[in-house]
CSV table of N, CA and C in Angstrom, one decimal:
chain,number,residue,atom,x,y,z
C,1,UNK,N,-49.4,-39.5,9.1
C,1,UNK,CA,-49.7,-38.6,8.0
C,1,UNK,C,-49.6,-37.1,8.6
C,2,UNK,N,-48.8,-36.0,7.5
C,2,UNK,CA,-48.9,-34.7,8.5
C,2,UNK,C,-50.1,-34.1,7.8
C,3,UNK,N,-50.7,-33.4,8.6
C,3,UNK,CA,-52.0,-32.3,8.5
C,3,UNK,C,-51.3,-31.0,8.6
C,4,UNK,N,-52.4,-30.1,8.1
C,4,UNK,CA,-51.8,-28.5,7.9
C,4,UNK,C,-53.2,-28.2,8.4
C,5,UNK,N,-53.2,-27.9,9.9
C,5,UNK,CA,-54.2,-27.1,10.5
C,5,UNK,C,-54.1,-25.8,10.9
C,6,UNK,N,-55.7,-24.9,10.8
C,6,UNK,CA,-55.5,-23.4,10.8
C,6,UNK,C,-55.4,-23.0,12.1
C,7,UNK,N,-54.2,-22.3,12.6
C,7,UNK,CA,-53.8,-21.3,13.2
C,7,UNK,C,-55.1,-20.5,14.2
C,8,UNK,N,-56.1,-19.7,13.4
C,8,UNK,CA,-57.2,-19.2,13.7
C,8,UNK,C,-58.4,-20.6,14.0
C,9,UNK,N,-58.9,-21.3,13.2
C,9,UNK,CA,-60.0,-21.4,13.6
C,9,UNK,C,-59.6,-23.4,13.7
C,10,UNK,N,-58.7,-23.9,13.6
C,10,UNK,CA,-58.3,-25.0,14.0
C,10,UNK,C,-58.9,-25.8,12.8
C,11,UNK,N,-59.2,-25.6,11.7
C,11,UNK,CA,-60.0,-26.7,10.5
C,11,UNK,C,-58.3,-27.4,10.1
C,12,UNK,N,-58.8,-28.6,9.9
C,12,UNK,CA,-57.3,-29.7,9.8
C,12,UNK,C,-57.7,-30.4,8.4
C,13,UNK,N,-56.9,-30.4,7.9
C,13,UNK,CA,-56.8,-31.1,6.0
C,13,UNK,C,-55.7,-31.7,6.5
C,14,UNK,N,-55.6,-33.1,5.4
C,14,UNK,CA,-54.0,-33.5,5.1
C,14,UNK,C,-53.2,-32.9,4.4
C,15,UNK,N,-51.9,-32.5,4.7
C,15,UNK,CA,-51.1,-31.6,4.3
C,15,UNK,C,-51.4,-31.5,2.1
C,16,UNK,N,-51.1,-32.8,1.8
C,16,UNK,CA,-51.2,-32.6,0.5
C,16,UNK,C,-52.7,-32.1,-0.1
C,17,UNK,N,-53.6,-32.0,0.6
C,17,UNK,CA,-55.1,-31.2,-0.1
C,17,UNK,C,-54.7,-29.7,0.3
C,18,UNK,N,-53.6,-29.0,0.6
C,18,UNK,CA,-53.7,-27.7,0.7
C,18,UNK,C,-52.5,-27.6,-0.6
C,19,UNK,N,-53.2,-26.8,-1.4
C,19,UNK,CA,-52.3,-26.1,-2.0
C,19,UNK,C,-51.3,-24.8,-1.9
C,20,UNK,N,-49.9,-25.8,-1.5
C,20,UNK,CA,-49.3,-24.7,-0.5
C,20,UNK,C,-48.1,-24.8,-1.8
C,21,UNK,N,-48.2,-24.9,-2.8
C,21,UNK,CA,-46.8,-24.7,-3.6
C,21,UNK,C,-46.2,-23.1,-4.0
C,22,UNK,N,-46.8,-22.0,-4.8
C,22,UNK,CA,-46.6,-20.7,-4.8
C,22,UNK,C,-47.4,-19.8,-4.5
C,23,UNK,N,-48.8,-20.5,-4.1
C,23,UNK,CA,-49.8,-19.6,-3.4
C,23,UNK,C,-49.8,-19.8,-1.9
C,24,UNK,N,-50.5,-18.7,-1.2
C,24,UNK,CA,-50.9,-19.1,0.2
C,24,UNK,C,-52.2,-19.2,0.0
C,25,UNK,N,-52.6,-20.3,0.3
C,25,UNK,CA,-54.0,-20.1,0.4
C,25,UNK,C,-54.7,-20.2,1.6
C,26,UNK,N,-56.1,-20.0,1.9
C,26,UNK,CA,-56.7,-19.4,2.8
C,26,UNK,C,-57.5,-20.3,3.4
C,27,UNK,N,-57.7,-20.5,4.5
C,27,UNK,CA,-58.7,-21.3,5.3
C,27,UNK,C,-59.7,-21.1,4.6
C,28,UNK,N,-60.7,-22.5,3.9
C,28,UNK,CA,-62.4,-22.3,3.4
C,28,UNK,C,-63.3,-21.2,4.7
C,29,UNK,N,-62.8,-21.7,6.0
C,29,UNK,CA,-63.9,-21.4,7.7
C,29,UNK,C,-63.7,-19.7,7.8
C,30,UNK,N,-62.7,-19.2,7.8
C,30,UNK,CA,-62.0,-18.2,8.4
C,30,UNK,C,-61.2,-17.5,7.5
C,31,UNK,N,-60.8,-17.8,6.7
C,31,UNK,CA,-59.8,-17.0,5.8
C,31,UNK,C,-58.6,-16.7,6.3
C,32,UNK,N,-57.9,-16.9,6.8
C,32,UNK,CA,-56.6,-17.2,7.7
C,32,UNK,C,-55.6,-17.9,6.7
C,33,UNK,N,-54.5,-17.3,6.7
C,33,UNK,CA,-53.5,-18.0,5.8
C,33,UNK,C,-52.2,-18.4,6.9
C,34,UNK,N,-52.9,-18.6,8.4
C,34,UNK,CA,-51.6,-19.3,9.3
C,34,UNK,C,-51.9,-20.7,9.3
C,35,UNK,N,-50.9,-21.4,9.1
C,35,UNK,CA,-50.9,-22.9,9.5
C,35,UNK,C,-50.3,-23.4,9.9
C,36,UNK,N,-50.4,-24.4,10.7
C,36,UNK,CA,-49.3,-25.2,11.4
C,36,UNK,C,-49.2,-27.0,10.7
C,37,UNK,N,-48.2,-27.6,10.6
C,37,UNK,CA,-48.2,-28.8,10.4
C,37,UNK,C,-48.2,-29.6,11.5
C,38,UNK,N,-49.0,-30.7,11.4
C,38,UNK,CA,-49.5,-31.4,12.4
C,38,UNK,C,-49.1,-32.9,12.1
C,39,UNK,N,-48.5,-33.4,13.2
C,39,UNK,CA,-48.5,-35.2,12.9
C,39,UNK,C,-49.4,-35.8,13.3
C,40,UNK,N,-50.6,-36.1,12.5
C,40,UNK,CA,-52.1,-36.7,12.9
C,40,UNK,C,-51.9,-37.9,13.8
C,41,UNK,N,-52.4,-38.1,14.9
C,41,UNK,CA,-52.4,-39.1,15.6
C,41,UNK,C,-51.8,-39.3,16.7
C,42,UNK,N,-50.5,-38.7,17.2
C,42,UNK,CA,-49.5,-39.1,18.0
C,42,UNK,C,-49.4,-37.1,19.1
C,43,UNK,N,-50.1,-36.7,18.7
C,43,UNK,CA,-50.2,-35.1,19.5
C,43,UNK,C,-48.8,-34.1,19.0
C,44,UNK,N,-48.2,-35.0,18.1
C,44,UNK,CA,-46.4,-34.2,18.0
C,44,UNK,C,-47.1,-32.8,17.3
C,45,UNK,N,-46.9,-31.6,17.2
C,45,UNK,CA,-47.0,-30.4,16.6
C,45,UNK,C,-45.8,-30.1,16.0
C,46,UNK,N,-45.6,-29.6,14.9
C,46,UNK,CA,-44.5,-29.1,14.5
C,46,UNK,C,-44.8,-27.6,13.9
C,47,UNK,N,-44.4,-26.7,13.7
C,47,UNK,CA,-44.4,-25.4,12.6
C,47,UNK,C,-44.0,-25.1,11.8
C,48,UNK,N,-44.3,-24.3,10.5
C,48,UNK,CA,-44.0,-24.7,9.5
C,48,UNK,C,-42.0,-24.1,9.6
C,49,UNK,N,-42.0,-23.1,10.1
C,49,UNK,CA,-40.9,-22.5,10.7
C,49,UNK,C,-39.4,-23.5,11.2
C,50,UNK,N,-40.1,-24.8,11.9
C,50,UNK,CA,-39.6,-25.4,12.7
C,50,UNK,C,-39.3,-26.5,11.5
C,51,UNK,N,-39.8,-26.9,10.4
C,51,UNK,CA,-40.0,-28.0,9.5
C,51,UNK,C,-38.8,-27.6,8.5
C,52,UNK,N,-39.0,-26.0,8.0
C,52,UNK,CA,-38.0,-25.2,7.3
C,52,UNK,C,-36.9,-25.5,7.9
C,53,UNK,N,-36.6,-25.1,9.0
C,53,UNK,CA,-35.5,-25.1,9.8
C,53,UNK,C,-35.0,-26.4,10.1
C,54,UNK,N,-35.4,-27.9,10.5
C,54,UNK,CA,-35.5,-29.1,10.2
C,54,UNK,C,-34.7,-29.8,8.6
C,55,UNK,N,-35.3,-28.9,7.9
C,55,UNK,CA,-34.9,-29.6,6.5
C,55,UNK,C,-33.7,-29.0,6.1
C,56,UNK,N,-33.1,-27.8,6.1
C,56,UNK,CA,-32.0,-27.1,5.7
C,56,UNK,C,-31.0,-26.5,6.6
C,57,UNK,N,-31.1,-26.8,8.0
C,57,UNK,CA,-30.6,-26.0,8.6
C,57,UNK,C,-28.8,-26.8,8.8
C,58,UNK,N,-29.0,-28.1,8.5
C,58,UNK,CA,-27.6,-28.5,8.6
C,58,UNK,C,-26.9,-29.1,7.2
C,59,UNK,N,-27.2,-28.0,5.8
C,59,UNK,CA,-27.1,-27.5,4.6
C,59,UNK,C,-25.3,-27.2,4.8
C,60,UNK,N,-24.6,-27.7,4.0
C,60,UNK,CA,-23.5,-26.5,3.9
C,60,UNK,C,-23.6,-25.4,3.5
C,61,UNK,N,-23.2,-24.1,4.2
C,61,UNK,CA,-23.7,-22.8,3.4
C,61,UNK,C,-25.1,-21.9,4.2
C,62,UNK,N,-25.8,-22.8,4.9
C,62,UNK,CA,-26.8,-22.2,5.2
C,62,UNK,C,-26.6,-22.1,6.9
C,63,UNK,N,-26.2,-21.2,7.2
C,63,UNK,CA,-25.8,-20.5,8.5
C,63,UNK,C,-26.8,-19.8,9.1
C,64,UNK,N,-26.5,-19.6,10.5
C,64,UNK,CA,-27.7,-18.9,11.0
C,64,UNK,C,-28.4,-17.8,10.0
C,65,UNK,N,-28.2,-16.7,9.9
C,65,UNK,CA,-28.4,-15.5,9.0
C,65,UNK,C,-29.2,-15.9,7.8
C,66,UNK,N,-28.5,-16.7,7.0
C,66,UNK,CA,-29.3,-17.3,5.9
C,66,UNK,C,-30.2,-17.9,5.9
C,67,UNK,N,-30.0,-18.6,7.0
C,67,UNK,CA,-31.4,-19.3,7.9
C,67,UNK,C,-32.6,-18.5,7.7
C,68,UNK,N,-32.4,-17.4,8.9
C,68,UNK,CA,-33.1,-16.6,9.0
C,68,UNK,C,-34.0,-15.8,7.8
C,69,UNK,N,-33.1,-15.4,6.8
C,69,UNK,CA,-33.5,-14.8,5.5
C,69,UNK,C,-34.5,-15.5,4.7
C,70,UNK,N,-34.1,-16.9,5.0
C,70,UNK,CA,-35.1,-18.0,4.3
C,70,UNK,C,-36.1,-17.8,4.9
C,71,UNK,N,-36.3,-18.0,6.5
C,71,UNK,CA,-37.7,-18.2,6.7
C,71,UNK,C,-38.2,-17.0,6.7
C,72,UNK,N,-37.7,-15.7,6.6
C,72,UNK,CA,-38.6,-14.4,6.3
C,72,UNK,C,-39.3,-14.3,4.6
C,73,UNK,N,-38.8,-15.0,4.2
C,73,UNK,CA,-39.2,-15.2,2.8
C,73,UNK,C,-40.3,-16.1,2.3
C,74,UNK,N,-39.8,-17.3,3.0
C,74,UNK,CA,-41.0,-18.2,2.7
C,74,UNK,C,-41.5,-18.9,3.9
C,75,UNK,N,-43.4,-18.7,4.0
C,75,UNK,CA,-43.9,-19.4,5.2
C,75,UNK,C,-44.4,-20.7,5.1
C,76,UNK,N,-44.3,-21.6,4.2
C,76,UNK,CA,-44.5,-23.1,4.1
C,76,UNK,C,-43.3,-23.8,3.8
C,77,UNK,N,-43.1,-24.8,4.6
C,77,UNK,CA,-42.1,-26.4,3.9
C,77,UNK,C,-42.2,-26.3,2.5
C,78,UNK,N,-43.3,-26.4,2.2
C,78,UNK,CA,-43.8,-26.8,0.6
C,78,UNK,C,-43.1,-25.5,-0.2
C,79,UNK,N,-43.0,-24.5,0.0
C,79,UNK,CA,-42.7,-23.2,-0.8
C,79,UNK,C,-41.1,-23.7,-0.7
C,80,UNK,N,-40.4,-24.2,0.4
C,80,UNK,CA,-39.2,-24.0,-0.1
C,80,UNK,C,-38.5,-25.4,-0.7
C,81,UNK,N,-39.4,-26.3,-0.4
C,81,UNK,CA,-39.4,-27.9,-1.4
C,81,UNK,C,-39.6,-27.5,-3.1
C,82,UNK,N,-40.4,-26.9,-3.4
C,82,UNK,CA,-40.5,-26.7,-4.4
C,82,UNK,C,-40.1,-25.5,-5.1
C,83,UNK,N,-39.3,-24.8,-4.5
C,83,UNK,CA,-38.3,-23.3,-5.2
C,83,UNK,C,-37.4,-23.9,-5.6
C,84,UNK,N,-36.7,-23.0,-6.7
C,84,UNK,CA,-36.1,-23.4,-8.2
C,84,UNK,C,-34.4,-22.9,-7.3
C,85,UNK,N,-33.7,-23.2,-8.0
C,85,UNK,CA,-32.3,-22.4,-7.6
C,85,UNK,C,-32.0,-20.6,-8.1
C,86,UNK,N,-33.3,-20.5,-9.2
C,86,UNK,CA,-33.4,-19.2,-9.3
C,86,UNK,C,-34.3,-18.4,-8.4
C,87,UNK,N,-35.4,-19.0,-7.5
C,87,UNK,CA,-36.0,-18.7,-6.9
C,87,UNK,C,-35.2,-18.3,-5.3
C,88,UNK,N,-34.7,-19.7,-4.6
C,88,UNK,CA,-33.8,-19.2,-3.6
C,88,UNK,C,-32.4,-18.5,-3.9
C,89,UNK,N,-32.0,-18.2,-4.9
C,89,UNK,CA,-30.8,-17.0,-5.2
C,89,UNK,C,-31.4,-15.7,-4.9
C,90,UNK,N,-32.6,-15.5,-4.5
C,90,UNK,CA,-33.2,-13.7,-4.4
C,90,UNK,C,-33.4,-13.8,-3.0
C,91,UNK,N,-33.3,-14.8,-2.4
C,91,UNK,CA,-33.1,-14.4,-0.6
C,91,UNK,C,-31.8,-14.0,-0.4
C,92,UNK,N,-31.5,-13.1,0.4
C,92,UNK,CA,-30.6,-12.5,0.6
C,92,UNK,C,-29.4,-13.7,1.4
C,93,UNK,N,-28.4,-13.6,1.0
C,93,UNK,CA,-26.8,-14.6,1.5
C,93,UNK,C,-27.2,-15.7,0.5
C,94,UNK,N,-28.3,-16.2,-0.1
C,94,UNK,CA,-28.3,-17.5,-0.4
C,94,UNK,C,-27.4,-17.3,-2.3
C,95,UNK,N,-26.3,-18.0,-2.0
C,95,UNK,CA,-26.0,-17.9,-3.7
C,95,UNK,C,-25.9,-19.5,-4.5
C,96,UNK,N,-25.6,-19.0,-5.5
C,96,UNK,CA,-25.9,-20.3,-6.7
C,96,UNK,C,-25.6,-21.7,-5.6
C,97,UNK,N,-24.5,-21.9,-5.3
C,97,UNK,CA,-24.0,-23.2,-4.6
C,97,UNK,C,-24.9,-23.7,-3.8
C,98,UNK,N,-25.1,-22.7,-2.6
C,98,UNK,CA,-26.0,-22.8,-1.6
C,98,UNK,C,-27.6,-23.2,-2.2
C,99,UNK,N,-28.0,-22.9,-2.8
C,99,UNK,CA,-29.5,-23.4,-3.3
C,99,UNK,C,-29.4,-24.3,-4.2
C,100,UNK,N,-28.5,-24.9,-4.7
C,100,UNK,CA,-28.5,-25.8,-5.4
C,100,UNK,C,-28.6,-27.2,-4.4
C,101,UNK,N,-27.3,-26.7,-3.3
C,101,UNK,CA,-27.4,-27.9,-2.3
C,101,UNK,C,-29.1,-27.9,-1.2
C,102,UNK,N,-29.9,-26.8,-1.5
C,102,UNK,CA,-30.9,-27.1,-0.8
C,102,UNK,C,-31.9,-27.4,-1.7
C,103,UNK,N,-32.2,-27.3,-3.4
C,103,UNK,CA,-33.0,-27.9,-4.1
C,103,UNK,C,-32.5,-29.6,-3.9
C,104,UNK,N,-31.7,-29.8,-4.0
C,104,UNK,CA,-30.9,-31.2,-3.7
C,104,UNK,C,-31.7,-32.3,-2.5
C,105,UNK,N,-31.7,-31.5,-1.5
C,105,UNK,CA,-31.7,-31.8,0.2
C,105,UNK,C,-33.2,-32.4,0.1
């Protein structure tokens, strides 16, 4: 199961009790909106950075640059699982085809 634990004060939830779809929300402990995703059990760490980049990075269309642009835009997996093809058309390089093939993905 992945966990989404806090950055600052280390409090760990399972990924789906944080509501990470268009808000950031904030550690209950600390108020910290950094988190990392965690594979509970086995020590693997991943980031949310590294998960983005994981899921789209071998996209047709989605090239370094675009890469990039995505993850300046959005800091959770979950924000860009659940962005519309109108939503990733306003990051910069990403056009209609391209976010269609990553709503898809």
């Amino acid at each position: 199961m992945i966990h989404a634990e806090c950055a600052v004060c280390g409090d760990t939830h399972p990924l789906e009790d944080r509501q990470m779809g268009w808000v950031t929300t904030e550690c209950p402990y600390c108020g910290s909106t950094r988190y990392q995703s965690i594979n509970n059990g086995d020590g693997i760490e991943k980031s949310e950075r590294a998960r983005i980049r994981d899921a789209i990075s071998d996209i047709d269309g989605v090239g370094g640059q675009t890469l990039e642009n995505i993850l300046d835009e959005y800091n959770f997996y979950a924000e860009v699982e659940t962005a519309s093809v109108d939503d990733l058309t306003g990051v910069r390089l990403v056009g209609e085809a391209t976010a269609e093939r990553i709503t898809k993905a």
